[in-house]
């Protein structure tokens, strides 16, 4: 289904410029709002809607009433815990060091990538793949524009360094030479519903649903220099199928698996 971009309900010059920028970057049509509701535009255009507001972009998947928009979500309190010296289970699984590189194959809300960017520091590199080009655009804009100072989230200043690649992960992996990323991270989030964030529901509707398969796993192992890390439902058969060492965590819905090179 096609996607069109429009402005907020009371557009000004800035929101119109942002809408035209998105239209040009994504090669999608711009439509005048004309005081129409999102549902009305969806019906008339038979399209998903990207809304360019003054402060952020919002994405309405066709038939959905709630939008997806960028927000640090759980990364906000996780970063504060990290700053207090507390441990983070994801960081314990990926075992990143300063200067390391990580490829997040399913960027989603980028919450894990934000924590990874803190861990690797300025000399490190975090790349995230997002298969939906509109969501990839929104994530890149959000990571660059989010006012972490005003929101008192200085711990997340490193989010600026995250690179968003608009691509299915396995397609991007094929392009990379062997042993080029220290860690390749796999989170096939649509295998089972794990994330409970309200803002995640519209993203789940907009996302591209791809399960971990033999080719994806092969490419991840080829590209990873140190390890491949999997996040999946604790009952997932993927841990055993691909020989991950499962880090079992009592009373949690998801576990991490590690495949050391």
PDB file of C-alpha atoms in Angstrom:
ATOM      1  CA  UNK A   1       0.000   0.000   0.000  1.00  0.00           C
ATOM      2  CA  UNK A   2       1.256   3.489  -0.827  1.00  0.00           C
ATOM      3  CA  UNK A   3       2.145   6.148   1.715  1.00  0.00           C
ATOM      4  CA  UNK A   4       1.443   9.872   1.427  1.00  0.00           C
ATOM      5  CA  UNK A   5       2.712  12.736   3.545  1.00  0.00           C
ATOM      6  CA  UNK A   6       0.723  15.661   4.869  1.00  0.00           C
ATOM      7  CA  UNK A   7       0.971  18.327   7.560  1.00  0.00           C
ATOM      8  CA  UNK A   8      -0.567  18.656  10.997  1.00  0.00           C
ATOM      9  CA  UNK A   9      -4.063  20.023  11.462  1.00  0.00           C
ATOM     10  CA  UNK A  10      -2.843  23.621  11.759  1.00  0.00           C
ATOM     11  CA  UNK A  11       0.180  23.729   9.479  1.00  0.00           C
ATOM     12  CA  UNK A  12       2.743  26.505   9.467  1.00  0.00           C
ATOM     13  CA  UNK A  13       5.672  27.098   7.121  1.00  0.00           C
ATOM     14  CA  UNK A  14       7.974  24.831   9.118  1.00  0.00           C
ATOM     15  CA  UNK A  15       5.651  21.824   9.113  1.00  0.00           C
ATOM     16  CA  UNK A  16       5.017  22.300   5.398  1.00  0.00           C
ATOM     17  CA  UNK A  17       8.765  22.407   4.737  1.00  0.00           C
ATOM     18  CA  UNK A  18       9.194  19.229   6.787  1.00  0.00           C
ATOM     19  CA  UNK A  19       6.401  17.561   4.822  1.00  0.00           C
ATOM     20  CA  UNK A  20       7.975  18.519   1.486  1.00  0.00           C
ATOM     21  CA  UNK A  21      11.374  17.321   2.742  1.00  0.00           C
ATOM     22  CA  UNK A  22       9.885  13.932   3.593  1.00  0.00           C
ATOM     23  CA  UNK A  23       8.089  13.828   0.250  1.00  0.00           C
ATOM     24  CA  UNK A  24      11.325  14.476  -1.626  1.00  0.00           C
ATOM     25  CA  UNK A  25      13.491  12.146   0.482  1.00  0.00           C
ATOM     26  CA  UNK A  26      11.081   9.215   0.373  1.00  0.00           C
ATOM     27  CA  UNK A  27       9.683   9.900  -3.107  1.00  0.00           C
ATOM     28  CA  UNK A  28       6.108   9.816  -1.813  1.00  0.00           C
ATOM     29  CA  UNK A  29       3.236  12.177  -2.693  1.00  0.00           C
ATOM     30  CA  UNK A  30       2.486  15.273  -0.645  1.00  0.00           C
ATOM     31  CA  UNK A  31      -1.221  15.964  -0.073  1.00  0.00           C
ATOM     32  CA  UNK A  32      -2.733  19.104   1.432  1.00  0.00           C
ATOM     33  CA  UNK A  33      -4.373  18.521   4.785  1.00  0.00           C
ATOM     34  CA  UNK A  34      -7.395  20.761   4.089  1.00  0.00           C
ATOM     35  CA  UNK A  35      -8.605  20.270   7.689  1.00  0.00           C
ATOM     36  CA  UNK A  36      -9.320  16.594   7.012  1.00  0.00           C
ATOM     37  CA  UNK A  37      -8.978  13.937   9.719  1.00  0.00           C
ATOM     38  CA  UNK A  38      -6.447  11.140   9.373  1.00  0.00           C
ATOM     39  CA  UNK A  39      -9.225   8.639   8.792  1.00  0.00           C
ATOM     40  CA  UNK A  40     -10.694  10.780   6.023  1.00  0.00           C
ATOM     41  CA  UNK A  41      -7.342  11.089   4.249  1.00  0.00           C
ATOM     42  CA  UNK A  42      -6.781   7.336   4.573  1.00  0.00           C
ATOM     43  CA  UNK A  43     -10.142   6.592   3.003  1.00  0.00           C
ATOM     44  CA  UNK A  44      -9.758   9.086   0.186  1.00  0.00           C
ATOM     45  CA  UNK A  45      -6.119   8.287  -0.606  1.00  0.00           C
ATOM     46  CA  UNK A  46      -6.246   4.575   0.295  1.00  0.00           C
ATOM     47  CA  UNK A  47      -2.826   5.055   1.848  1.00  0.00           C
ATOM     48  CA  UNK A  48      -0.730   5.074   4.999  1.00  0.00           C
ATOM     49  CA  UNK A  49      -0.201   8.618   6.278  1.00  0.00           C
ATOM     50  CA  UNK A  50       3.033  10.300   7.339  1.00  0.00           C
ATOM     51  CA  UNK A  51       2.294  13.511   9.228  1.00  0.00           C
ATOM     52  CA  UNK A  52       4.937  16.233   9.434  1.00  0.00           C
ATOM     53  CA  UNK A  53       4.390  18.191  12.619  1.00  0.00           C
ATOM     54  CA  UNK A  54       6.386  21.102  13.965  1.00  0.00           C
ATOM     55  CA  UNK A  55       8.361  18.926  16.387  1.00  0.00           C
ATOM     56  CA  UNK A  56       8.102  15.362  15.077  1.00  0.00           C
ATOM     57  CA  UNK A  57       6.836  13.024  12.376  1.00  0.00           C
ATOM     58  CA  UNK A  58       3.935  10.662  13.034  1.00  0.00           C
ATOM     59  CA  UNK A  59       3.000   7.599  10.990  1.00  0.00           C
ATOM     60  CA  UNK A  60      -0.529   6.226  10.718  1.00  0.00           C
ATOM     61  CA  UNK A  61      -0.611   2.742   9.239  1.00  0.00           C
ATOM     62  CA  UNK A  62      -3.734   2.199   7.133  1.00  0.00           C
ATOM     63  CA  UNK A  63      -6.714   1.428   9.334  1.00  0.00           C
ATOM     64  CA  UNK A  64      -4.943   2.383  12.560  1.00  0.00           C
ATOM     65  CA  UNK A  65      -6.138   5.222  14.793  1.00  0.00           C
ATOM     66  CA  UNK A  66      -2.959   5.544  16.873  1.00  0.00           C
ATOM     67  CA  UNK A  67       0.281   6.798  15.287  1.00  0.00           C
ATOM     68  CA  UNK A  68       3.862   5.677  15.635  1.00  0.00           C
ATOM     69  CA  UNK A  69       6.365   8.381  16.521  1.00  0.00           C
ATOM     70  CA  UNK A  70       9.928   8.427  17.773  1.00  0.00           C
ATOM     71  CA  UNK A  71      10.474   8.363  21.530  1.00  0.00           C
ATOM     72  CA  UNK A  72      13.300   6.899  23.633  1.00  0.00           C
ATOM     73  CA  UNK A  73      10.748   4.713  25.444  1.00  0.00           C
ATOM     74  CA  UNK A  74      12.412   2.226  27.811  1.00  0.00           C
ATOM     75  CA  UNK A  75      15.887   3.443  26.834  1.00  0.00           C
ATOM     76  CA  UNK A  76      15.237   6.533  28.979  1.00  0.00           C
ATOM     77  CA  UNK A  77      15.038   4.765  32.342  1.00  0.00           C
ATOM     78  CA  UNK A  78      17.530   2.070  31.302  1.00  0.00           C
ATOM     79  CA  UNK A  79      20.135   4.744  30.532  1.00  0.00           C
ATOM     80  CA  UNK A  80      19.549   6.376  33.912  1.00  0.00           C
ATOM     81  CA  UNK A  81      19.988   3.021  35.633  1.00  0.00           C
ATOM     82  CA  UNK A  82      23.221   2.480  33.724  1.00  0.00           C
ATOM     83  CA  UNK A  83      24.463   5.901  34.825  1.00  0.00           C
ATOM     84  CA  UNK A  84      23.832   4.856  38.440  1.00  0.00           C
ATOM     85  CA  UNK A  85      26.065   1.850  37.946  1.00  0.00           C
ATOM     86  CA  UNK A  86      23.269  -0.692  37.599  1.00  0.00           C
ATOM     87  CA  UNK A  87      23.485  -3.552  35.107  1.00  0.00           C
ATOM     88  CA  UNK A  88      21.526  -3.916  31.874  1.00  0.00           C
ATOM     89  CA  UNK A  89      20.703  -7.438  30.693  1.00  0.00           C
ATOM     90  CA  UNK A  90      21.018  -6.558  27.004  1.00  0.00           C
ATOM     91  CA  UNK A  91      24.484  -5.047  27.521  1.00  0.00           C
ATOM     92  CA  UNK A  92      25.546  -8.084  29.527  1.00  0.00           C
ATOM     93  CA  UNK A  93      24.505 -10.274  26.582  1.00  0.00           C
ATOM     94  CA  UNK A  94      26.186  -8.312  23.787  1.00  0.00           C
ATOM     95  CA  UNK A  95      29.369  -7.661  25.848  1.00  0.00           C
ATOM     96  CA  UNK A  96      30.315  -4.490  23.984  1.00  0.00           C
ATOM     97  CA  UNK A  97      33.557  -2.665  24.643  1.00  0.00           C
ATOM     98  CA  UNK A  98      34.575   0.923  23.872  1.00  0.00           C
ATOM     99  CA  UNK A  99      35.181   1.295  20.141  1.00  0.00           C
ATOM    100  CA  UNK A 100      33.188  -1.801  19.173  1.00  0.00           C
ATOM    101  CA  UNK A 101      30.766  -2.007  16.258  1.00  0.00           C
ATOM    102  CA  UNK A 102      27.258  -3.456  16.467  1.00  0.00           C
ATOM    103  CA  UNK A 103      24.696  -4.162  13.762  1.00  0.00           C
ATOM    104  CA  UNK A 104      21.137  -4.146  15.084  1.00  0.00           C
ATOM    105  CA  UNK A 105      19.274  -6.170  12.467  1.00  0.00           C
ATOM    106  CA  UNK A 106      15.795  -5.138  13.634  1.00  0.00           C
ATOM    107  CA  UNK A 107      16.049  -1.566  14.864  1.00  0.00           C
ATOM    108  CA  UNK A 108      12.423  -1.141  15.964  1.00  0.00           C
ATOM    109  CA  UNK A 109      12.238   1.643  18.562  1.00  0.00           C
ATOM    110  CA  UNK A 110      16.069   1.647  18.763  1.00  0.00           C
ATOM    111  CA  UNK A 111      15.946   1.224  22.539  1.00  0.00           C
ATOM    112  CA  UNK A 112      18.682  -1.419  22.560  1.00  0.00           C
ATOM    113  CA  UNK A 113      20.771   0.492  20.028  1.00  0.00           C
ATOM    114  CA  UNK A 114      20.610   3.589  22.232  1.00  0.00           C
ATOM    115  CA  UNK A 115      22.058   1.610  25.137  1.00  0.00           C
ATOM    116  CA  UNK A 116      24.678   0.131  22.817  1.00  0.00           C
ATOM    117  CA  UNK A 117      25.713   3.601  21.638  1.00  0.00           C
ATOM    118  CA  UNK A 118      26.445   4.580  25.234  1.00  0.00           C
ATOM    119  CA  UNK A 119      28.570   1.486  25.738  1.00  0.00           C
ATOM    120  CA  UNK A 120      30.747   1.758  22.609  1.00  0.00           C
ATOM    121  CA  UNK A 121      31.456   5.476  23.031  1.00  0.00           C
ATOM    122  CA  UNK A 122      32.401   8.004  20.376  1.00  0.00           C
ATOM    123  CA  UNK A 123      34.913   5.673  18.765  1.00  0.00           C
ATOM    124  CA  UNK A 124      32.356   2.911  18.312  1.00  0.00           C
ATOM    125  CA  UNK A 125      29.716   2.459  15.661  1.00  0.00           C
ATOM    126  CA  UNK A 126      26.077   1.392  15.864  1.00  0.00           C
ATOM    127  CA  UNK A 127      24.119   0.572  12.708  1.00  0.00           C
ATOM    128  CA  UNK A 128      20.422  -0.313  12.705  1.00  0.00           C
ATOM    129  CA  UNK A 129      18.429  -1.881   9.863  1.00  0.00           C
ATOM    130  CA  UNK A 130      14.780  -1.011   9.277  1.00  0.00           C
ATOM    131  CA  UNK A 131      12.940  -2.628   6.383  1.00  0.00           C
ATOM    132  CA  UNK A 132      10.134  -0.060   6.100  1.00  0.00           C
ATOM    133  CA  UNK A 133      11.701   3.044   4.452  1.00  0.00           C
ATOM    134  CA  UNK A 134       9.195   5.421   6.057  1.00  0.00           C
ATOM    135  CA  UNK A 135       9.926   4.085   9.544  1.00  0.00           C
ATOM    136  CA  UNK A 136      13.665   4.188   8.776  1.00  0.00           C
ATOM    137  CA  UNK A 137      13.305   7.854   7.818  1.00  0.00           C
ATOM    138  CA  UNK A 138      11.352   8.637  10.985  1.00  0.00           C
ATOM    139  CA  UNK A 139      13.871   6.864  13.197  1.00  0.00           C
ATOM    140  CA  UNK A 140      16.830   8.663  11.638  1.00  0.00           C
ATOM    141  CA  UNK A 141      15.093  12.026  11.982  1.00  0.00           C
ATOM    142  CA  UNK A 142      14.007  11.254  15.535  1.00  0.00           C
ATOM    143  CA  UNK A 143      17.461  10.152  16.655  1.00  0.00           C
ATOM    144  CA  UNK A 144      18.949  13.336  15.232  1.00  0.00           C
ATOM    145  CA  UNK A 145      16.264  15.781  16.362  1.00  0.00           C
ATOM    146  CA  UNK A 146      15.085  14.523  19.754  1.00  0.00           C
ATOM    147  CA  UNK A 147      15.757  17.198  22.383  1.00  0.00           C
ATOM    148  CA  UNK A 148      17.414  15.070  25.057  1.00  0.00           C
ATOM    149  CA  UNK A 149      18.585  18.239  26.853  1.00  0.00           C
ATOM    150  CA  UNK A 150      15.074  19.635  27.285  1.00  0.00           C
ATOM    151  CA  UNK A 151      13.816  16.187  28.286  1.00  0.00           C
ATOM    152  CA  UNK A 152      16.673  15.873  30.823  1.00  0.00           C
ATOM    153  CA  UNK A 153      18.032  12.744  29.185  1.00  0.00           C
ATOM    154  CA  UNK A 154      21.666  13.737  28.741  1.00  0.00           C
ATOM    155  CA  UNK A 155      22.554  10.061  29.195  1.00  0.00           C
ATOM    156  CA  UNK A 156      21.151   9.478  25.696  1.00  0.00           C
ATOM    157  CA  UNK A 157      23.212  12.111  23.865  1.00  0.00           C
ATOM    158  CA  UNK A 158      25.027   9.276  22.065  1.00  0.00           C
ATOM    159  CA  UNK A 159      21.812   8.405  20.171  1.00  0.00           C
ATOM    160  CA  UNK A 160      22.960  10.938  17.557  1.00  0.00           C
ATOM    161  CA  UNK A 161      25.670   8.545  16.366  1.00  0.00           C
ATOM    162  CA  UNK A 162      23.293   5.693  15.472  1.00  0.00           C
ATOM    163  CA  UNK A 163      23.183   5.110  11.710  1.00  0.00           C
ATOM    164  CA  UNK A 164      19.864   3.939  10.272  1.00  0.00           C
ATOM    165  CA  UNK A 165      19.932   1.797   7.137  1.00  0.00           C
ATOM    166  CA  UNK A 166      16.701   1.452   5.176  1.00  0.00           C
ATOM    167  CA  UNK A 167      17.015  -2.219   4.284  1.00  0.00           C
ATOM    168  CA  UNK A 168      15.937  -5.727   5.180  1.00  0.00           C
ATOM    169  CA  UNK A 169      18.717  -6.988   7.441  1.00  0.00           C
ATOM    170  CA  UNK A 170      19.722  -9.996   5.358  1.00  0.00           C
ATOM    171  CA  UNK A 171      20.025  -7.829   2.238  1.00  0.00           C
ATOM    172  CA  UNK A 172      22.351  -5.443   4.067  1.00  0.00           C
ATOM    173  CA  UNK A 173      24.359  -8.294   5.592  1.00  0.00           C
ATOM    174  CA  UNK A 174      25.044  -9.710   2.125  1.00  0.00           C
ATOM    175  CA  UNK A 175      26.776  -6.463   1.174  1.00  0.00           C
ATOM    176  CA  UNK A 176      29.193  -6.517   4.111  1.00  0.00           C
ATOM    177  CA  UNK A 177      32.607  -8.201   4.068  1.00  0.00           C
ATOM    178  CA  UNK A 178      33.165 -11.038   6.540  1.00  0.00           C
ATOM    179  CA  UNK A 179      34.139 -10.214  10.135  1.00  0.00           C
ATOM    180  CA  UNK A 180      33.324  -6.503   9.823  1.00  0.00           C
ATOM    181  CA  UNK A 181      30.988  -6.057  12.834  1.00  0.00           C
ATOM    182  CA  UNK A 182      32.031  -7.044  16.336  1.00  0.00           C
ATOM    183  CA  UNK A 183      28.475  -8.019  17.262  1.00  0.00           C
ATOM    184  CA  UNK A 184      25.416  -8.781  15.151  1.00  0.00           C
ATOM    185  CA  UNK A 185      22.179  -8.491  17.133  1.00  0.00           C
ATOM    186  CA  UNK A 186      18.992 -10.306  16.106  1.00  0.00           C
ATOM    187  CA  UNK A 187      15.610  -9.460  17.563  1.00  0.00           C
ATOM    188  CA  UNK A 188      12.893 -11.026  15.372  1.00  0.00           C
ATOM    189  CA  UNK A 189      10.306  -9.079  17.338  1.00  0.00           C
ATOM    190  CA  UNK A 190       7.279 -10.339  15.439  1.00  0.00           C
ATOM    191  CA  UNK A 191       7.819 -13.984  16.307  1.00  0.00           C
ATOM    192  CA  UNK A 192       5.786 -13.380  19.478  1.00  0.00           C
ATOM    193  CA  UNK A 193       4.513 -10.173  21.084  1.00  0.00           C
ATOM    194  CA  UNK A 194       7.099  -9.184  23.681  1.00  0.00           C
ATOM    195  CA  UNK A 195       7.286  -5.392  23.738  1.00  0.00           C
ATOM    196  CA  UNK A 196       4.549  -3.860  25.878  1.00  0.00           C
ATOM    197  CA  UNK A 197       5.072  -0.188  25.033  1.00  0.00           C
ATOM    198  CA  UNK A 198       1.857   1.479  23.833  1.00  0.00           C
ATOM    199  CA  UNK A 199       3.851   3.197  21.086  1.00  0.00           C
ATOM    200  CA  UNK A 200       5.054  -0.188  19.835  1.00  0.00           C
ATOM    201  CA  UNK A 201       1.629  -1.360  18.641  1.00  0.00           C
ATOM    202  CA  UNK A 202       1.443   0.980  15.605  1.00  0.00           C
ATOM    203  CA  UNK A 203       5.068   0.100  14.796  1.00  0.00           C
ATOM    204  CA  UNK A 204       4.211  -3.592  14.839  1.00  0.00           C
ATOM    205  CA  UNK A 205       1.469  -2.909  12.283  1.00  0.00           C
ATOM    206  CA  UNK A 206       3.867  -0.924  10.081  1.00  0.00           C
ATOM    207  CA  UNK A 207       6.834  -3.244  10.398  1.00  0.00           C
ATOM    208  CA  UNK A 208       7.972  -5.879   7.945  1.00  0.00           C
ATOM    209  CA  UNK A 209       7.467  -9.319   9.464  1.00  0.00           C
ATOM    210  CA  UNK A 210      10.430 -11.573   8.726  1.00  0.00           C
ATOM    211  CA  UNK A 211      11.403 -14.641  10.749  1.00  0.00           C
ATOM    212  CA  UNK A 212      14.961 -15.694  11.426  1.00  0.00           C
ATOM    213  CA  UNK A 213      15.940 -18.276   8.818  1.00  0.00           C
ATOM    214  CA  UNK A 214      19.037 -20.189   7.699  1.00  0.00           C
ATOM    215  CA  UNK A 215      20.270 -17.505   5.298  1.00  0.00           C
ATOM    216  CA  UNK A 216      19.867 -14.702   7.827  1.00  0.00           C
ATOM    217  CA  UNK A 217      21.717 -16.724  10.449  1.00  0.00           C
ATOM    218  CA  UNK A 218      24.477 -17.681   8.007  1.00  0.00           C
ATOM    219  CA  UNK A 219      25.058 -14.059   6.998  1.00  0.00           C
ATOM    220  CA  UNK A 220      25.007 -12.890  10.621  1.00  0.00           C
ATOM    221  CA  UNK A 221      27.669 -15.437  11.555  1.00  0.00           C
ATOM    222  CA  UNK A 222      29.777 -14.502   8.537  1.00  0.00           C
ATOM    223  CA  UNK A 223      29.709 -10.781   9.296  1.00  0.00           C
ATOM    224  CA  UNK A 224      30.135 -11.023  13.080  1.00  0.00           C
ATOM    225  CA  UNK A 225      33.691 -10.863  14.384  1.00  0.00           C
ATOM    226  CA  UNK A 226      33.006 -11.722  18.036  1.00  0.00           C
ATOM    227  CA  UNK A 227      29.460 -12.983  18.494  1.00  0.00           C
ATOM    228  CA  UNK A 228      25.850 -13.106  17.333  1.00  0.00           C
ATOM    229  CA  UNK A 229      23.224 -12.329  19.973  1.00  0.00           C
ATOM    230  CA  UNK A 230      19.557 -13.313  19.720  1.00  0.00           C
ATOM    231  CA  UNK A 231      16.633 -11.876  21.696  1.00  0.00           C
ATOM    232  CA  UNK A 232      13.512 -14.035  21.570  1.00  0.00           C
ATOM    233  CA  UNK A 233      10.569 -15.325  23.573  1.00  0.00           C
ATOM    234  CA  UNK A 234      11.770 -17.679  26.278  1.00  0.00           C
ATOM    235  CA  UNK A 235       9.972 -20.591  24.592  1.00  0.00           C
ATOM    236  CA  UNK A 236      11.366 -19.827  21.141  1.00  0.00           C
ATOM    237  CA  UNK A 237      12.741 -22.841  19.240  1.00  0.00           C
ATOM    238  CA  UNK A 238      15.361 -20.558  17.641  1.00  0.00           C
ATOM    239  CA  UNK A 239      17.784 -20.944  20.541  1.00  0.00           C
ATOM    240  CA  UNK A 240      18.089 -24.691  20.031  1.00  0.00           C
ATOM    241  CA  UNK A 241      17.752 -24.629  16.244  1.00  0.00           C
ATOM    242  CA  UNK A 242      20.726 -22.289  15.774  1.00  0.00           C
ATOM    243  CA  UNK A 243      22.775 -23.505  18.747  1.00  0.00           C
ATOM    244  CA  UNK A 244      22.632 -20.369  20.864  1.00  0.00           C
ATOM    245  CA  UNK A 245      23.669 -20.544  24.496  1.00  0.00           C
ATOM    246  CA  UNK A 246      20.422 -19.425  26.106  1.00  0.00           C
ATOM    247  CA  UNK A 247      20.738 -17.041  29.040  1.00  0.00           C
ATOM    248  CA  UNK A 248      17.694 -18.038  31.043  1.00  0.00           C
ATOM    249  CA  UNK A 249      16.072 -15.332  33.163  1.00  0.00           C
ATOM    250  CA  UNK A 250      13.365 -16.419  35.631  1.00  0.00           C
ATOM    251  CA  UNK A 251      10.026 -14.609  35.426  1.00  0.00           C
ATOM    252  CA  UNK A 252      10.802 -12.808  32.159  1.00  0.00           C
ATOM    253  CA  UNK A 253       9.068 -13.115  28.796  1.00  0.00           C
ATOM    254  CA  UNK A 254      12.248 -13.018  26.722  1.00  0.00           C
ATOM    255  CA  UNK A 255      15.728 -14.459  26.901  1.00  0.00           C
ATOM    256  CA  UNK A 256      19.007 -13.742  25.151  1.00  0.00           C
ATOM    257  CA  UNK A 257      21.063 -16.293  23.273  1.00  0.00           C
ATOM    258  CA  UNK A 258      24.774 -15.984  22.498  1.00  0.00           C
ATOM    259  CA  UNK A 259      26.721 -17.621  19.678  1.00  0.00           C
ATOM    260  CA  UNK A 260      30.429 -16.981  20.220  1.00  0.00           C
ATOM    261  CA  UNK A 261      32.684 -17.043  17.166  1.00  0.00           C
TER     262      UNK A 261
END
